[in-house]
Coordinates of C-alpha atoms in Angstrom, one line a residue:
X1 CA 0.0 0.0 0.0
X2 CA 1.3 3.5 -0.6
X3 CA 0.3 7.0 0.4
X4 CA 0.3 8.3 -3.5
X5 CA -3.2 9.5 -3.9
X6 CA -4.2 9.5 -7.6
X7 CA -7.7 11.9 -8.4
X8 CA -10.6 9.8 -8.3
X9 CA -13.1 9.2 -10.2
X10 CA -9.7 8.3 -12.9
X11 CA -12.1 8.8 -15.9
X12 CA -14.5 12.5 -16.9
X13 CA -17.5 10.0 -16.6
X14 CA -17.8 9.7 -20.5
X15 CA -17.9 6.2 -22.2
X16 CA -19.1 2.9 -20.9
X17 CA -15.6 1.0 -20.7
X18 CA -14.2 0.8 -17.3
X19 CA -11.2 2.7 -16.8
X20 CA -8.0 0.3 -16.8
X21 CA -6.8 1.8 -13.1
X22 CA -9.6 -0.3 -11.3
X23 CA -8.0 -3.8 -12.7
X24 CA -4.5 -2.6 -11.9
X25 CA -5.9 -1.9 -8.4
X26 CA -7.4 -5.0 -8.4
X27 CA -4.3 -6.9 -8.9
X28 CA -1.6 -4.5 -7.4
X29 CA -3.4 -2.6 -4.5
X30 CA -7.0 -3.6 -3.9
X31 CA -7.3 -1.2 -1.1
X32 CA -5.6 2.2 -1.8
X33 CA -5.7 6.0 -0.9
X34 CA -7.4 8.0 -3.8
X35 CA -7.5 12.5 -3.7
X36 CA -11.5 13.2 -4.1
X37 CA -12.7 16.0 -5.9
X38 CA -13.6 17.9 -2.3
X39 CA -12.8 17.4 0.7
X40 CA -9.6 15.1 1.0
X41 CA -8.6 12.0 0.7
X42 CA -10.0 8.3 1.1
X43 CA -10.2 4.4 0.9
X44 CA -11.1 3.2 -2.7
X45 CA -12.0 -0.4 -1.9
X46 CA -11.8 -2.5 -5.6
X47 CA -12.0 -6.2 -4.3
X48 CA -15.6 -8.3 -4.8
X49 CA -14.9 -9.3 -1.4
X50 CA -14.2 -5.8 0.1
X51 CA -17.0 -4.2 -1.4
X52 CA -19.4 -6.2 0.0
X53 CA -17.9 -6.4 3.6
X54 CA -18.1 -2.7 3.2
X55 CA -21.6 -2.5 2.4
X56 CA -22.5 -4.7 5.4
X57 CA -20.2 -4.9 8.0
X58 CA -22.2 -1.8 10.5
X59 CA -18.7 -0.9 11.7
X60 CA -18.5 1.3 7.7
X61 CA -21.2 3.8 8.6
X62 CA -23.0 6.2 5.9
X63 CA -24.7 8.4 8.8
X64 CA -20.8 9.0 9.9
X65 CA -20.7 11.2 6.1
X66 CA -22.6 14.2 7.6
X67 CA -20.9 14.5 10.3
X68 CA -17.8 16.8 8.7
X69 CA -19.5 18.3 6.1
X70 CA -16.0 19.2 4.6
X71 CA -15.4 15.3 4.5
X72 CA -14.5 13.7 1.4
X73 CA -17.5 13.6 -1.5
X74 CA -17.6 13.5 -5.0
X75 CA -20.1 16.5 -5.4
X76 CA -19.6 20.0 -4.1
X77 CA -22.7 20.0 -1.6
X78 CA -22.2 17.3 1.3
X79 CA -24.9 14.9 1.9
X80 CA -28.5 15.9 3.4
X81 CA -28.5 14.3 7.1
X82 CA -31.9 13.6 6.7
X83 CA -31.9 11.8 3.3
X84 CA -32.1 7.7 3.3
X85 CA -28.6 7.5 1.7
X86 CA -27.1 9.2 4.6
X87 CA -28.8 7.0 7.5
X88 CA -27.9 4.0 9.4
X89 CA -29.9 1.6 11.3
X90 CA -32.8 2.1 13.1
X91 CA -33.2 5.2 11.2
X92 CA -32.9 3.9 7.5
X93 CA -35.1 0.8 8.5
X94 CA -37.8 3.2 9.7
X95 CA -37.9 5.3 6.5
X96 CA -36.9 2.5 4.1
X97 CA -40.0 0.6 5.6
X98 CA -42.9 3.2 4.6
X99 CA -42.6 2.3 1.0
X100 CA -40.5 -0.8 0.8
X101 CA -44.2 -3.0 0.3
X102 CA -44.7 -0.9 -2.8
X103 CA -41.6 -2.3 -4.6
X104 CA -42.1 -6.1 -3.5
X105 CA -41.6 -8.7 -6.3
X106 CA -45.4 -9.3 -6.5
X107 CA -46.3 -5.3 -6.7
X108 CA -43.6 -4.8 -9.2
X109 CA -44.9 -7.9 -11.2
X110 CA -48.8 -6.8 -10.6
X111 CA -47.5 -3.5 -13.0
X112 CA -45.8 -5.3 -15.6
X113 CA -48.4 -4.8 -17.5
X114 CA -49.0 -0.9 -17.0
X115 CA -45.1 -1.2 -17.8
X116 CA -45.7 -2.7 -20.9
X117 CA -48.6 -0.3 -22.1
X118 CA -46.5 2.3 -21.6
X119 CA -43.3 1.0 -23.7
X120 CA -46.4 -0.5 -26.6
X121 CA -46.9 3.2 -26.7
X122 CA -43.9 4.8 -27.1
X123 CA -42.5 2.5 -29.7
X124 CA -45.4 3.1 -31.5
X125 CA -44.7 6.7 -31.4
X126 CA -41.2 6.0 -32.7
X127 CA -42.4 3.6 -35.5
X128 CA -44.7 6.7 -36.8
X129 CA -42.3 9.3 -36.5
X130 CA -39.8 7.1 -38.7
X131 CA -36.2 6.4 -38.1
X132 CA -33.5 8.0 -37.3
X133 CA -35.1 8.5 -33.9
X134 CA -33.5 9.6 -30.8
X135 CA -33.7 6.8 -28.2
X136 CA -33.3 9.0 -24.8
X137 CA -35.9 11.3 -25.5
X138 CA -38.4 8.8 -27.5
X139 CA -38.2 5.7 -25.4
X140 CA -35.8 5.3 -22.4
X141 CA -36.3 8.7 -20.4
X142 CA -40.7 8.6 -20.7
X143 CA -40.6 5.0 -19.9
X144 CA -39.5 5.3 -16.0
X145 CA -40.6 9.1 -15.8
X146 CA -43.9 8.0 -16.1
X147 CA -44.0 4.7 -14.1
X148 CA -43.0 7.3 -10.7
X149 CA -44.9 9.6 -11.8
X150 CA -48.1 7.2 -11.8
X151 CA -46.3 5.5 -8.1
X152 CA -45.9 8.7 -7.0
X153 CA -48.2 10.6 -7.6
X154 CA -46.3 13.4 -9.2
X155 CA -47.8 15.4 -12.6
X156 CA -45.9 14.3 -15.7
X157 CA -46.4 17.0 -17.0
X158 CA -44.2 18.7 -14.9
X159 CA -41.6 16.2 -16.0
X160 CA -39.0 18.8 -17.6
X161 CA -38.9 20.3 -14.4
X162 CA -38.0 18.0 -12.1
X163 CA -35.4 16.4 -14.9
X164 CA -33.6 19.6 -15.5
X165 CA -33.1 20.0 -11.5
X166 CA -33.0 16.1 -10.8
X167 CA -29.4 16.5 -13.4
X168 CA -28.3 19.2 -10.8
X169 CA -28.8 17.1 -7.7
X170 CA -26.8 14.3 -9.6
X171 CA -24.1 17.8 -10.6
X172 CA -20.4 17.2 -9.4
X173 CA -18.9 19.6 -12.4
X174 CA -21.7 20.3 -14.7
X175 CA -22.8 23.6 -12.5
X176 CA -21.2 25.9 -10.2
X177 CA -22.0 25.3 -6.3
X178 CA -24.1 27.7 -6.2
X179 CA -26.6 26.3 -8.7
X180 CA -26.4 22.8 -7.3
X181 CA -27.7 24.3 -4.0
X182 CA -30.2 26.5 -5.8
X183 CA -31.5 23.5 -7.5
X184 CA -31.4 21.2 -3.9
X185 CA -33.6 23.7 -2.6
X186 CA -36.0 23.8 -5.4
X187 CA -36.5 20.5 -5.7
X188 CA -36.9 20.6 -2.0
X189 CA -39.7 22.8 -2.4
X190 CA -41.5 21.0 -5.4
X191 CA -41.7 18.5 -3.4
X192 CA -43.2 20.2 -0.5
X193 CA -45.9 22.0 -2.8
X194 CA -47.3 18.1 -3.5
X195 CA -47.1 17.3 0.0
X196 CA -49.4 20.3 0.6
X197 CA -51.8 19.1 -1.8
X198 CA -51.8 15.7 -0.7
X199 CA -52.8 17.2 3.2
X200 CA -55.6 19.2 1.5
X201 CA -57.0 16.1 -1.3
X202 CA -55.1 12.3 -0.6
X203 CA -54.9 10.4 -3.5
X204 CA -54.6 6.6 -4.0
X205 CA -50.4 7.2 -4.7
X206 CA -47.4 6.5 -3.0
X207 CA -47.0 10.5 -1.5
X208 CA -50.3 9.9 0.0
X209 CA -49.6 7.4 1.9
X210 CA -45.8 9.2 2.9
X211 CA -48.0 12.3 3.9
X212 CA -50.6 10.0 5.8
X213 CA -47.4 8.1 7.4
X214 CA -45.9 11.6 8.6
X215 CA -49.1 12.9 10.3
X216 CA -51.3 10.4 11.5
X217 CA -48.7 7.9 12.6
X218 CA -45.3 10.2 12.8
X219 CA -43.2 8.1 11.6
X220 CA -41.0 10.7 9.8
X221 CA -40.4 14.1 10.1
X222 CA -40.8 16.9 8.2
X223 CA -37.4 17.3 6.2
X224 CA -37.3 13.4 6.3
X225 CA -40.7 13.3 4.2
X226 CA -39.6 16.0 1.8
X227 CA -36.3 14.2 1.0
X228 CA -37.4 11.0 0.7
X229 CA -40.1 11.9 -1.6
X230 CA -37.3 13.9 -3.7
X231 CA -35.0 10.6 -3.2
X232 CA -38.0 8.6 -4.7
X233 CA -38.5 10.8 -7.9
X234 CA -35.1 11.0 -8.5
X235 CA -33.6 7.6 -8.2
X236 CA -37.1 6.1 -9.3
X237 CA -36.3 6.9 -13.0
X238 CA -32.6 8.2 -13.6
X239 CA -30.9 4.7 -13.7
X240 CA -33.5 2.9 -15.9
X241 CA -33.4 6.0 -18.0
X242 CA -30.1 6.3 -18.3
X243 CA -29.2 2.2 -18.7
X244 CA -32.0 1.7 -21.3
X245 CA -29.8 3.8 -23.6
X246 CA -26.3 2.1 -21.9
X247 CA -27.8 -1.4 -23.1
X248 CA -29.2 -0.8 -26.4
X249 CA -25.2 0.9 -26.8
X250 CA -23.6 -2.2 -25.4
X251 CA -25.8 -4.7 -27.3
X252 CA -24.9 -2.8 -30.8
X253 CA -21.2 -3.0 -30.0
X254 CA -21.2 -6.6 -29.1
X255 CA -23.4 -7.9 -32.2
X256 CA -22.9 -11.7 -31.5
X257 CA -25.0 -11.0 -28.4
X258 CA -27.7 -8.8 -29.8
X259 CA -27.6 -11.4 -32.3
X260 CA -28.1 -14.4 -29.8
X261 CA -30.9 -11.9 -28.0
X262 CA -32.7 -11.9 -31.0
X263 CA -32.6 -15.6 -32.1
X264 CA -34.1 -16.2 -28.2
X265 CA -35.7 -13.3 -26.3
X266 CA -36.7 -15.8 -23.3
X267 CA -32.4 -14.3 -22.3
X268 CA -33.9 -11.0 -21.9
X269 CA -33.9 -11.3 -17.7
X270 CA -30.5 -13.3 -17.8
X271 CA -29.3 -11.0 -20.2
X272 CA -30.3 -7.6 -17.9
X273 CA -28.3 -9.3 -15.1
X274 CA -24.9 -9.3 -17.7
X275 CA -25.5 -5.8 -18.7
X276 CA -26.4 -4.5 -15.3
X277 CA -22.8 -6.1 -13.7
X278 CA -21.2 -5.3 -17.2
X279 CA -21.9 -1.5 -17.4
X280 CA -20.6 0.7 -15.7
X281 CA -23.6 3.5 -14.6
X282 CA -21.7 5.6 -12.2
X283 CA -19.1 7.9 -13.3
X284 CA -18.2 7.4 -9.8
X285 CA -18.8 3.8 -8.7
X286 CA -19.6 4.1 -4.5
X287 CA -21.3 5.8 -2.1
X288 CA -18.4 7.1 0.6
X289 CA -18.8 5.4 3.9
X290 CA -16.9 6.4 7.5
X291 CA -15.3 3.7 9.6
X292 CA -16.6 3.8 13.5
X293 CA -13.8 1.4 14.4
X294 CA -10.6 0.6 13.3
X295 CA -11.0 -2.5 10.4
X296 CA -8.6 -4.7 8.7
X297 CA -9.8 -5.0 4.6
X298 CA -7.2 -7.1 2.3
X299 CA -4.4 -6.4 4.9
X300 CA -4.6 -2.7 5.5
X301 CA -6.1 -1.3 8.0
X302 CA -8.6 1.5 7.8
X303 CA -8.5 3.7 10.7
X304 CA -12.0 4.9 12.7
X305 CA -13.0 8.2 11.4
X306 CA -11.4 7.3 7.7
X307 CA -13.7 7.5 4.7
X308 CA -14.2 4.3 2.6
X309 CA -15.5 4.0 -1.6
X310 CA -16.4 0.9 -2.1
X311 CA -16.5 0.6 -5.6
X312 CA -19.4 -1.7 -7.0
X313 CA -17.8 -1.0 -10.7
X314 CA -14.9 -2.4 -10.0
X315 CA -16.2 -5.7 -7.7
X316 CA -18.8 -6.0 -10.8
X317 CA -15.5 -6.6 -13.3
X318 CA -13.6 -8.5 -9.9
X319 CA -11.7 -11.9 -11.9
X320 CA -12.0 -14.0 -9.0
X321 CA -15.7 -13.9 -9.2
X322 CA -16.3 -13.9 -12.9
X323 CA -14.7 -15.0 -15.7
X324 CA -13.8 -13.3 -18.4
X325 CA -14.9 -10.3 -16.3
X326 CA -14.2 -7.6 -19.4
X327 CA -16.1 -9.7 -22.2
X328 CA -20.5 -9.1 -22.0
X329 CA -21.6 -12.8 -22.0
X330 CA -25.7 -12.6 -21.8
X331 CA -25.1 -16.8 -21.4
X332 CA -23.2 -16.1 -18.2
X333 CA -24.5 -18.9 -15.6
X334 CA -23.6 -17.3 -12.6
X335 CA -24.0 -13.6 -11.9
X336 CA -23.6 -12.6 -8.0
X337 CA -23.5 -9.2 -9.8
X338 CA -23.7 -5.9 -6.9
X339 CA -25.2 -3.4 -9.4
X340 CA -28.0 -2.5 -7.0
X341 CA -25.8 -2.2 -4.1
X342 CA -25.4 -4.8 -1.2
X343 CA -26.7 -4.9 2.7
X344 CA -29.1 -2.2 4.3
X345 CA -28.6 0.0 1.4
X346 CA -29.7 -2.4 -1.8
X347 CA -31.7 -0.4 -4.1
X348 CA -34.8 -0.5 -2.5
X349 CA -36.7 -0.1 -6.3
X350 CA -34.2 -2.4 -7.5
X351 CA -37.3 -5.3 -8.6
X352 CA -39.1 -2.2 -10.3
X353 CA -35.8 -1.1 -12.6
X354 CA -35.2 -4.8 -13.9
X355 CA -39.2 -4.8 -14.8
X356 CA -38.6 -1.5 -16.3
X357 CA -35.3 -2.6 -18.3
X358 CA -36.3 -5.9 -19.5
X359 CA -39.7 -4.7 -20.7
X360 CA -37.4 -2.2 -22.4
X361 CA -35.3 -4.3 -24.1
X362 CA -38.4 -7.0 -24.9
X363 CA -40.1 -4.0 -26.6
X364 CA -37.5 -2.8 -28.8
X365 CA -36.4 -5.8 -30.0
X366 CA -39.7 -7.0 -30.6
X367 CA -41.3 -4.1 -32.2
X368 CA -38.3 -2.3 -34.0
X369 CA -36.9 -5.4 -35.7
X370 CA -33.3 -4.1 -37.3
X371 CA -32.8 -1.4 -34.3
X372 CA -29.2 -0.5 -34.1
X373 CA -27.4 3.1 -33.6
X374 CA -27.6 5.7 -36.3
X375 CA -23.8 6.2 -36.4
X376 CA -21.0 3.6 -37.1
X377 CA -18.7 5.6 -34.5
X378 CA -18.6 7.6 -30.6
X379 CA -17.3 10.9 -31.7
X380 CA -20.6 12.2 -32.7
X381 CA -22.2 10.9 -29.7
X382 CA -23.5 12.9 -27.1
X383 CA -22.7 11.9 -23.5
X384 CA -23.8 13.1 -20.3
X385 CA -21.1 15.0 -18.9
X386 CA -19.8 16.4 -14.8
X387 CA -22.1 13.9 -13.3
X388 CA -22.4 11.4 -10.7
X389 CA -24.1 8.9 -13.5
X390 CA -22.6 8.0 -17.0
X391 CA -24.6 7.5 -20.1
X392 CA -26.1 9.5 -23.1
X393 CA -27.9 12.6 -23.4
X394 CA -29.0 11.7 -27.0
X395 CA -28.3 8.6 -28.8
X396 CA -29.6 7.8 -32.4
X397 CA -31.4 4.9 -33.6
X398 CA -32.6 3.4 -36.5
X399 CA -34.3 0.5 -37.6

């Protein structure tokens, strides 16, 4: 182990191959100091293994991450105390547990076909408009958008405003400090508006039942409340959005196993497991975590009070637990894949974003027969760019 902090994240968040530092980590120093973008230095944690002791073991604590708001983050505003990301046991069982019955395996399946009405109907929008089409704001963005919006409870047609502040919340170059915070609190207050008008008229939605769960039960605060519910809209359709477009990219540049999709679409869940460990969706791949106690991880020791990444991109492309860990196989047999996190903190929507992707995928292949990108190369493609997520901002399609 050595002291020589590198930056981190090592790449500027654009393109979907993992950056070759994470496999010489891997094999060289699997637990090493990295420079952050604010606040100082920490653990980066590259190991399978590691990651997921991280994610578990209590003594690696995400409430610890608010309590030096100068600690080291990726994005120039610290963490919100009172959002779920930032709590620990009892707290984040309390809050996790309001909505966690929504997003049970039989719920999620029970809307599979709302899901599926929804995708019919925007590929039929794209078959009538007529290729080239641009897949982002056609197909993968509307798709999730409107599934929270309906679980929510939130307007869709106020879906370019929550999207263009939900991008700043996700900011860690894209906009000034000053922005992001202006953004926070708008979002903040959006949020509240609905809650308002959920007190006055309850509807049969998700925020209804948050607002009901706040004042005739008080089981959450105020602030809690707010930025769950922002938490919820945010999270609830970013990643599928942003990994429906990551797939249909990954599937064009590995033709042999779009080609093998096609000839057999029953792969479509096994194949959503390959591209969720395959592709990388955070430009930064970990949550930071403090240690409470001193705690041995691959022979170092990470001292109480030191901040930990654990990297789920790199554990996701870990040798010792796949083989071939670089090359997309959608025939993979075993997947213990950590693309939705690990321990207290797995994705709590994570049943709702496979329905979501694999009804994408299903759809597109099924009704856009022929659908590959509109351009041979990735110069002209447009990528997302000084945020915490990586993916497209546009990609064209055709078909």
């Amino acid at each position: 182990m050595t002291d020589n902090a590198p930056g981190y994240p090592f790449g500027d968040g654009t393109g979907l191959a993992l950056e070759p530092e994470y496999g010489r980590l891997r094999a060289e120093e699997p637990v090493s100091r990295v420079q952050l973008p604010f606040g100082g230095r920490a653990w980066l944690v590259t190991h399978h293994a590691d990651v997921r002791k991280v994610l578990t073991d209590p003594r690696f604590s995400s409430r610890a991450t608010t309590a030096n708001p100068d600690g080291p983050r990726f994005t120039p505003q610290p963490l919100f105390p009172a959002g779920v990301m930032s709590m620990d046991p009892p707290e984040h069982t309390r809050i996790r547990s309001l909505v966690s019955r929504a997003f049970t395996g039989g719920r999620v399946e029970a809307l599979r076909p709302r899901i599926a009405e929804i995708a019919g109907g925007l590929a039929d929008a794209m078959l009538e408009k007529g290729p080239p089409a641009d897949l982002v704001s056609m197909f993968a963005l509307p798709l999730p958008v409107t599934v929270i919006c309906e679980l929510l409870g939130v307007p869709y047609a106020d879906r370019d405003r929550f999207r263009e502040l939900s991008d700043a919340l996700l900011s860690t170059t894209a906009l000034p400090p000053e922005e992001i915070f202006a953004a926070v609190m708008a979002l903040n207050e959006y949020l509240a508006g609905l809650i308002e008008e959920r007190r006055a008229e309850p509807r049969d939605d998700m925020l209804s039942d948050l607002v009901r769960a706040r004042d005739e039960d008080d089981r959450l605060s105020e602030q809690e409340l707010v930025e769950f519910g922002v938490g919820l809209l945010v999270t609830g359709h970013e990643t599928a959005a942003t990994q429906i477009g990551n797939f249909i990219y990954m599937l064009a540049r590995n033709p042999e196993q779009l080609a093998a999709l096609r000839a057999d679409p029953a792969l479509v869940p096994q194949a959503v497991e390959e591209l969720l460990r395959h592709t990388p969706l955070g430009a930064v791949s970990g949550i930071p975590r403090v240690a409470v106690e001193d705690v041995e991880l691959s022979g170092v020791t990470i001292r109480a009070g030191d901040s930990v990444i654990p990297s789920i991109n790199s554990a996701n492309h870990d040798e010792s637990v796949f083989e071939d860990a670089h090359r997309l196989d959608i025939h993979r047999p075993s997947n213990p894949h950590i693309a939705f996190g690990h321990g207290v903190h797995f994705c709590l929507g994570a049943q709702l974003a496979r329905a979501e992707l694999q009804i994408a995928l299903e759809t597109l292949l099924i009704r856009l027969p022929g659908l590959k990108l509109a351009t041979d190369g990735d110069a002209d493609l447009a990528w997302k760019k000084g945020l915490l997520i990586r993916g497209f901002s546009e990609l064209p399609v055709t078909w």
